[in-house]
Amino acid sequence: MEIDPRRLRVLREVARRGGVMRAAEALHLTPSAVSQQLAQLEREVGLALIDRSQRSVSLTPAGRVLAGYADRVEEELTEARRELTRFTERLAGPVRIAAFPTVITHVLVPAMRALKERHPRIEPVIHEVYGQPALQELRLGAVDLLITEQDMSLPVLSQPSLSTRLLYVDEYRIVVPPGWTDPPSTIDELVRAPWIAGEPHQACGQALDRLAGLHGFEPRKTHVITEFGPTLALVAAGHGVAIVPALALLDVPEGEVRVSDLRDVGARRIDAVTRASRTRSGEPDPVLGVVIGAIEEATAELEASLRGRLAQV
């Protein structure tokens, strides 16, 4: 009995993602190609691996057993690739990174520049996705590294299958329209102000809700915006005030908004999250380790840039 390991990977994705369509998306194949690979695998093993008697695709008992072995094969191949890098002079290969816009612009782009100079054969592949969808992609193996944000008041993401490393603590600032002659000196002065709020699942949305709870007011959320660019544009146009992280202020033209001196707003944490190593050595993938190191260097250089920028806005 000859089993093609490439078809095992297809079966593994169908089992992990719960269907042919999602497996096809993850593997960058058409659904018909996935179905053909599964049919060929069934012919190779001489057993039905997919239960086609129901509307939704599910694995037969034999399919579940083989999918379990497919997981082990994938782990062994990952370990083999890690071991073989010891015999090469230069690290190489793709690293798939999920991140959000401010980190892509101000952290990943400088990190990629450094990687290109030092390790030109490493290929960072960036996917702009964040929140629960990004976490799901990491768990399923569609991305190798996830950059997350969350309010510092929340517990750190801690799961046995994941490894979390703090990259940066990004202080919040409250920004007001440039026409305000007297920027607020206390939170109480903003109780009745219109707010341009973030989504509740985003760090700035979490910060506003936390701040309102601490000071006992219900924020008047005039607008709810996901991205910092539109948020700052609305503030600049006089439509309200907002909480933004200092990192977002790197993109603001001088004088477009006013940054208050309030410093008790808190901060968000930016983390690098990877799947916990399941190899015999327990060591992280060396290519991924180099990429994380470059990202850490880029975040370390942010502080000086932010100090100079905040003095101008």
Short mmCIF file of C-alpha atoms in Angstrom, two decimals:
data_model
loop_
_atom_site.label_atom_id
_atom_site.label_comp_id
_atom_site.label_asym_id
_atom_site.label_seq_id
_atom_site.Cartn_x
_atom_site.Cartn_y
_atom_site.Cartn_z
CA MET A 1 0.00 0.00 0.00
CA GLU A 2 1.56 3.27 -1.19
CA ILE A 3 0.29 6.47 0.45
CA ASP A 4 1.18 9.83 -1.04
CA PRO A 5 2.04 12.22 1.87
CA ARG A 6 0.76 15.16 -0.19
CA ARG A 7 -2.70 13.60 -0.14
CA LEU A 8 -2.38 13.03 3.59
CA ARG A 9 -2.00 16.78 3.97
CA VAL A 10 -5.26 17.28 2.08
CA LEU A 11 -7.05 14.83 4.38
CA ARG A 12 -5.51 16.57 7.40
CA GLU A 13 -6.86 19.97 6.31
CA VAL A 14 -10.34 18.56 5.66
CA ALA A 15 -10.35 17.08 9.17
CA ARG A 16 -9.01 20.25 10.81
CA ARG A 17 -11.26 22.69 8.97
CA GLY A 18 -14.40 20.60 8.87
CA GLY A 19 -15.05 20.52 5.15
CA VAL A 20 -13.77 20.50 1.59
CA MET A 21 -14.43 24.20 0.88
CA ARG A 22 -12.40 25.50 3.83
CA ALA A 23 -9.63 22.99 3.20
CA ALA A 24 -9.46 24.15 -0.42
CA GLU A 25 -9.10 27.77 0.70
CA ALA A 26 -6.29 26.88 3.12
CA LEU A 27 -4.43 24.81 0.53
CA HIS A 28 -5.04 27.30 -2.32
CA LEU A 29 -6.74 24.59 -4.35
CA THR A 30 -10.15 24.31 -5.96
CA PRO A 31 -12.77 22.22 -4.12
CA SER A 32 -12.83 19.80 -7.03
CA ALA A 33 -9.05 19.32 -6.76
CA VAL A 34 -9.41 18.55 -3.03
CA SER A 35 -12.19 16.04 -3.80
CA GLN A 36 -10.03 14.38 -6.44
CA GLN A 37 -7.09 14.09 -4.04
CA LEU A 38 -9.34 12.50 -1.41
CA ALA A 39 -10.77 10.05 -3.93
CA GLN A 40 -7.27 9.05 -5.03
CA LEU A 41 -6.22 8.58 -1.40
CA GLU A 42 -9.21 6.31 -0.83
CA ARG A 43 -8.14 4.23 -3.82
CA GLU A 44 -4.60 4.01 -2.44
CA VAL A 45 -5.70 2.72 0.97
CA GLY A 46 -8.69 0.73 -0.28
CA LEU A 47 -11.03 2.24 2.32
CA ALA A 48 -13.69 4.93 2.45
CA LEU A 49 -12.24 7.93 4.28
CA ILE A 50 -15.07 10.41 3.70
CA ASP A 51 -18.69 9.86 4.71
CA ARG A 52 -20.69 11.17 1.76
CA SER A 53 -24.07 9.97 3.00
CA GLN A 54 -24.83 13.30 4.65
CA ARG A 55 -25.00 16.85 3.32
CA SER A 56 -21.96 17.92 5.35
CA VAL A 57 -18.63 16.18 4.76
CA SER A 58 -17.36 14.10 7.67
CA LEU A 59 -14.62 11.52 8.09
CA THR A 60 -15.28 7.83 8.50
CA PRO A 61 -13.62 6.02 11.44
CA ALA A 62 -10.82 4.99 9.06
CA GLY A 63 -10.53 8.59 7.88
CA ARG A 64 -10.16 9.86 11.44
CA VAL A 65 -7.44 7.32 12.16
CA LEU A 66 -5.51 8.26 9.02
CA ALA A 67 -5.95 11.99 9.73
CA GLY A 68 -4.33 11.41 13.12
CA TYR A 69 -1.33 9.83 11.41
CA ALA A 70 -1.29 12.75 8.97
CA ASP A 71 -0.81 15.10 11.95
CA ARG A 72 2.16 13.06 13.10
CA VAL A 73 3.65 13.01 9.60
CA GLU A 74 3.36 16.82 9.43
CA GLU A 75 5.08 17.15 12.81
CA GLU A 76 7.92 14.87 11.67
CA LEU A 77 8.37 16.88 8.46
CA THR A 78 8.50 20.11 10.49
CA GLU A 79 11.15 18.56 12.74
CA ALA A 80 13.10 17.39 9.69
CA ARG A 81 13.09 20.87 8.17
CA ARG A 82 14.28 22.30 11.48
CA GLU A 83 17.11 19.80 11.74
CA LEU A 84 18.21 20.33 8.13
CA THR A 85 18.63 24.07 8.64
CA ARG A 86 21.66 23.22 10.76
CA PHE A 87 23.44 22.06 7.60
CA THR A 88 22.67 25.17 5.57
CA GLU A 89 24.65 28.38 5.65
CA ARG A 90 21.65 30.63 5.22
CA LEU A 91 18.13 30.40 6.57
CA ALA A 92 15.38 30.30 3.96
CA GLY A 93 11.68 29.82 3.46
CA PRO A 94 8.34 31.58 3.85
CA VAL A 95 7.00 32.87 7.18
CA ARG A 96 3.30 33.73 7.13
CA ILE A 97 2.45 36.66 9.44
CA ALA A 98 -1.01 37.90 10.43
CA ALA A 99 -1.11 41.47 11.70
CA PHE A 100 -3.08 44.73 11.81
CA PRO A 101 -2.37 47.96 9.86
CA THR A 102 -0.35 50.06 12.34
CA VAL A 103 1.98 47.17 13.10
CA ILE A 104 2.34 46.33 9.41
CA THR A 105 3.33 49.93 8.62
CA HIS A 106 5.58 50.75 11.56
CA VAL A 107 6.98 47.38 12.64
CA LEU A 108 6.77 44.77 9.90
CA VAL A 109 7.95 46.99 7.05
CA PRO A 110 11.19 47.99 8.89
CA ALA A 111 11.64 44.39 10.05
CA MET A 112 11.28 43.13 6.48
CA ARG A 113 13.88 45.65 5.34
CA ALA A 114 16.35 44.29 7.89
CA LEU A 115 15.53 40.69 7.01
CA LYS A 116 16.12 41.33 3.32
CA GLU A 117 19.62 42.61 4.11
CA ARG A 118 20.59 39.84 6.55
CA HIS A 119 18.57 36.84 5.37
CA PRO A 120 17.48 37.45 1.78
CA ARG A 121 16.14 33.89 1.39
CA ILE A 122 13.58 34.31 4.16
CA GLU A 123 10.24 35.31 2.64
CA PRO A 124 7.80 37.10 5.00
CA VAL A 125 4.22 36.82 3.76
CA ILE A 126 1.85 39.29 5.45
CA HIS A 127 -1.87 38.78 5.82
CA GLU A 128 -3.92 41.69 7.19
CA VAL A 129 -6.22 39.83 9.57
CA TYR A 130 -6.66 40.19 13.32
CA GLY A 131 -8.88 39.21 16.23
CA GLN A 132 -10.52 35.80 16.46
CA PRO A 133 -10.25 35.06 12.71
CA ALA A 134 -6.47 35.51 12.92
CA LEU A 135 -6.25 33.33 16.02
CA GLN A 136 -8.18 30.61 14.21
CA GLU A 137 -5.79 30.83 11.26
CA LEU A 138 -2.82 30.44 13.62
CA ARG A 139 -4.31 27.39 15.33
CA LEU A 140 -5.04 25.77 11.98
CA GLY A 141 -1.55 26.44 10.67
CA ALA A 142 -2.53 28.89 7.92
CA VAL A 143 -0.20 31.48 9.50
CA ASP A 144 3.02 30.97 11.47
CA LEU A 145 3.07 34.18 13.51
CA LEU A 146 0.28 36.37 14.80
CA ILE A 147 0.71 39.95 16.05
CA THR A 148 -2.10 40.77 18.49
CA GLU A 149 -3.25 43.80 20.46
CA GLN A 150 -5.34 44.06 23.59
CA ASP A 151 -5.93 46.43 26.47
CA MET A 152 -3.34 45.98 29.24
CA SER A 153 -6.11 45.50 31.79
CA LEU A 154 -7.11 42.17 30.21
CA PRO A 155 -5.40 38.87 31.04
CA VAL A 156 -2.64 37.75 28.71
CA LEU A 157 -3.66 35.18 26.12
CA SER A 158 -2.57 31.91 27.73
CA GLN A 159 -3.26 28.53 26.13
CA PRO A 160 -1.13 25.38 26.17
CA SER A 161 -1.12 25.25 22.37
CA LEU A 162 0.15 28.84 21.99
CA SER A 163 3.26 30.78 22.96
CA THR A 164 2.91 34.54 23.65
CA ARG A 165 5.77 37.05 23.75
CA LEU A 166 5.34 40.73 24.63
CA LEU A 167 6.66 42.99 21.87
CA TYR A 168 5.61 46.49 22.87
CA VAL A 169 3.54 48.48 25.37
CA ASP A 170 1.78 51.19 23.38
CA GLU A 171 0.49 54.04 25.55
CA TYR A 172 -2.97 55.44 24.83
CA ARG A 173 -3.47 59.14 24.20
CA ILE A 174 -6.70 61.11 24.00
CA VAL A 175 -6.88 63.28 20.90
CA VAL A 176 -9.25 66.23 20.39
CA PRO A 177 -10.04 68.52 17.44
CA PRO A 178 -7.39 71.16 16.64
CA GLY A 179 -9.94 73.94 17.22
CA TRP A 180 -10.26 73.18 20.93
CA THR A 181 -8.57 76.10 22.67
CA ASP A 182 -8.47 74.35 26.04
CA PRO A 183 -7.54 70.65 25.76
CA PRO A 184 -8.99 68.57 28.63
CA SER A 185 -6.90 68.26 31.77
CA THR A 186 -9.12 65.61 33.43
CA ILE A 187 -11.29 62.73 32.23
CA ASP A 188 -14.30 64.39 33.89
CA GLU A 189 -14.14 67.15 31.28
CA LEU A 190 -14.85 64.56 28.57
CA VAL A 191 -17.90 62.91 30.14
CA ARG A 192 -20.33 64.72 27.81
CA ALA A 193 -18.07 64.79 24.76
CA PRO A 194 -18.97 62.89 21.59
CA TRP A 195 -16.63 59.91 21.20
CA ILE A 196 -15.27 58.31 18.06
CA ALA A 197 -14.99 54.83 19.50
CA GLY A 198 -13.27 51.63 18.48
CA GLU A 199 -15.05 48.30 18.17
CA PRO A 200 -15.64 46.61 21.56
CA HIS A 201 -13.30 43.73 20.65
CA GLN A 202 -10.45 46.09 19.76
CA ALA A 203 -7.98 47.51 22.26
CA CYS A 204 -9.13 51.14 21.96
CA GLY A 205 -12.78 50.10 22.29
CA GLN A 206 -11.84 48.11 25.38
CA ALA A 207 -9.95 51.12 26.75
CA LEU A 208 -12.91 53.49 26.37
CA ASP A 209 -15.27 51.06 28.09
CA ARG A 210 -12.76 50.57 30.91
CA LEU A 211 -12.22 54.31 31.30
CA ALA A 212 -15.97 54.98 31.35
CA GLY A 213 -16.47 52.31 34.00
CA LEU A 214 -13.71 53.74 36.19
CA HIS A 215 -15.11 57.28 35.99
CA GLY A 216 -18.79 56.32 36.10
CA PHE A 217 -20.11 57.65 32.81
CA GLU A 218 -21.74 56.25 29.68
CA PRO A 219 -19.72 57.40 26.65
CA ARG A 220 -21.71 58.97 23.83
CA LYS A 221 -20.35 56.93 20.92
CA THR A 222 -21.16 59.15 17.97
CA HIS A 223 -19.14 57.01 15.56
CA VAL A 224 -17.71 53.49 15.84
CA ILE A 225 -14.65 53.08 13.60
CA THR A 226 -12.24 50.19 13.08
CA GLU A 227 -9.19 51.90 11.57
CA PHE A 228 -7.17 54.75 13.08
CA GLY A 229 -6.93 56.77 9.86
CA PRO A 230 -10.69 57.46 9.65
CA THR A 231 -10.84 57.92 13.42
CA LEU A 232 -8.20 60.65 13.36
CA ALA A 233 -9.79 62.26 10.30
CA LEU A 234 -13.11 62.55 12.14
CA VAL A 235 -11.35 64.06 15.16
CA ALA A 236 -9.53 66.53 12.90
CA ALA A 237 -12.85 67.53 11.36
CA GLY A 238 -14.29 68.31 14.81
CA HIS A 239 -16.71 65.39 15.11
CA GLY A 240 -15.53 64.16 18.49
CA VAL A 241 -12.67 62.94 20.65
CA ALA A 242 -10.97 59.56 20.61
CA ILE A 243 -8.58 57.24 22.38
CA VAL A 244 -5.77 56.13 20.09
CA PRO A 245 -2.45 54.39 20.76
CA ALA A 246 0.70 56.46 20.41
CA LEU A 247 1.76 54.29 17.46
CA ALA A 248 -1.20 55.58 15.43
CA LEU A 249 0.02 59.17 15.86
CA LEU A 250 3.04 58.50 13.66
CA ASP A 251 0.71 58.85 10.67
CA VAL A 252 -0.86 62.19 11.69
CA PRO A 253 0.29 65.39 9.92
CA GLU A 254 1.57 68.06 12.28
CA GLY A 255 -1.24 70.15 13.77
CA GLU A 256 -4.08 68.00 12.42
CA VAL A 257 -5.25 66.95 15.89
CA ARG A 258 -4.39 67.99 19.42
CA VAL A 259 -2.98 65.42 21.81
CA SER A 260 -4.10 65.96 25.39
CA ASP A 261 -1.69 65.77 28.29
CA LEU A 262 -3.85 63.16 30.03
CA ARG A 263 -1.56 60.23 30.82
CA ASP A 264 -3.77 57.98 33.00
CA VAL A 265 -5.57 56.37 30.09
CA GLY A 266 -3.59 53.12 30.10
CA ALA A 267 -1.96 51.24 27.26
CA ARG A 268 -2.38 48.33 24.91
CA ARG A 269 0.01 45.42 24.70
CA ILE A 270 1.26 44.17 21.36
CA ASP A 271 2.23 40.49 21.41
CA ALA A 272 3.81 37.99 19.07
CA VAL A 273 1.88 34.72 19.25
CA THR A 274 3.02 31.42 17.77
CA ARG A 275 1.98 27.82 18.10
CA ALA A 276 3.82 26.13 20.94
CA SER A 277 6.61 23.88 19.73
CA ARG A 278 5.62 20.23 19.57
CA THR A 279 8.95 18.94 18.32
CA ARG A 280 11.27 16.62 20.20
CA SER A 281 13.83 19.37 20.70
CA GLY A 282 11.25 21.84 22.00
CA GLU A 283 13.08 24.63 20.17
CA PRO A 284 11.25 27.15 17.97
CA ASP A 285 11.70 27.03 14.23
CA PRO A 286 15.00 28.88 13.52
CA VAL A 287 13.56 30.82 10.58
CA LEU A 288 10.60 31.96 12.67
CA GLY A 289 12.99 32.85 15.50
CA VAL A 290 14.99 35.13 13.21
CA VAL A 291 11.81 36.85 12.01
CA ILE A 292 10.63 37.45 15.58
CA GLY A 293 14.07 38.84 16.44
CA ALA A 294 13.85 41.34 13.57
CA ILE A 295 10.36 42.37 14.72
CA GLU A 296 11.63 42.89 18.28
CA GLU A 297 14.43 45.12 16.97
CA ALA A 298 11.93 47.18 14.98
CA THR A 299 9.69 47.69 18.01
CA ALA A 300 12.67 48.71 20.13
CA GLU A 301 13.38 51.54 17.68
CA LEU A 302 9.84 52.93 17.95
CA GLU A 303 10.30 54.77 21.25
CA ALA A 304 12.59 57.48 19.88
CA SER A 305 10.37 57.99 16.84
CA LEU A 306 7.29 58.35 19.01
CA ARG A 307 8.91 60.84 21.38
CA GLY A 308 9.80 63.14 18.51
CA ARG A 309 6.43 62.73 16.81
CA LEU A 310 4.35 63.42 19.91
CA ALA A 311 6.21 66.67 20.41
CA GLN A 312 4.92 67.87 17.01
CA VAL A 313 1.22 66.95 16.99
#
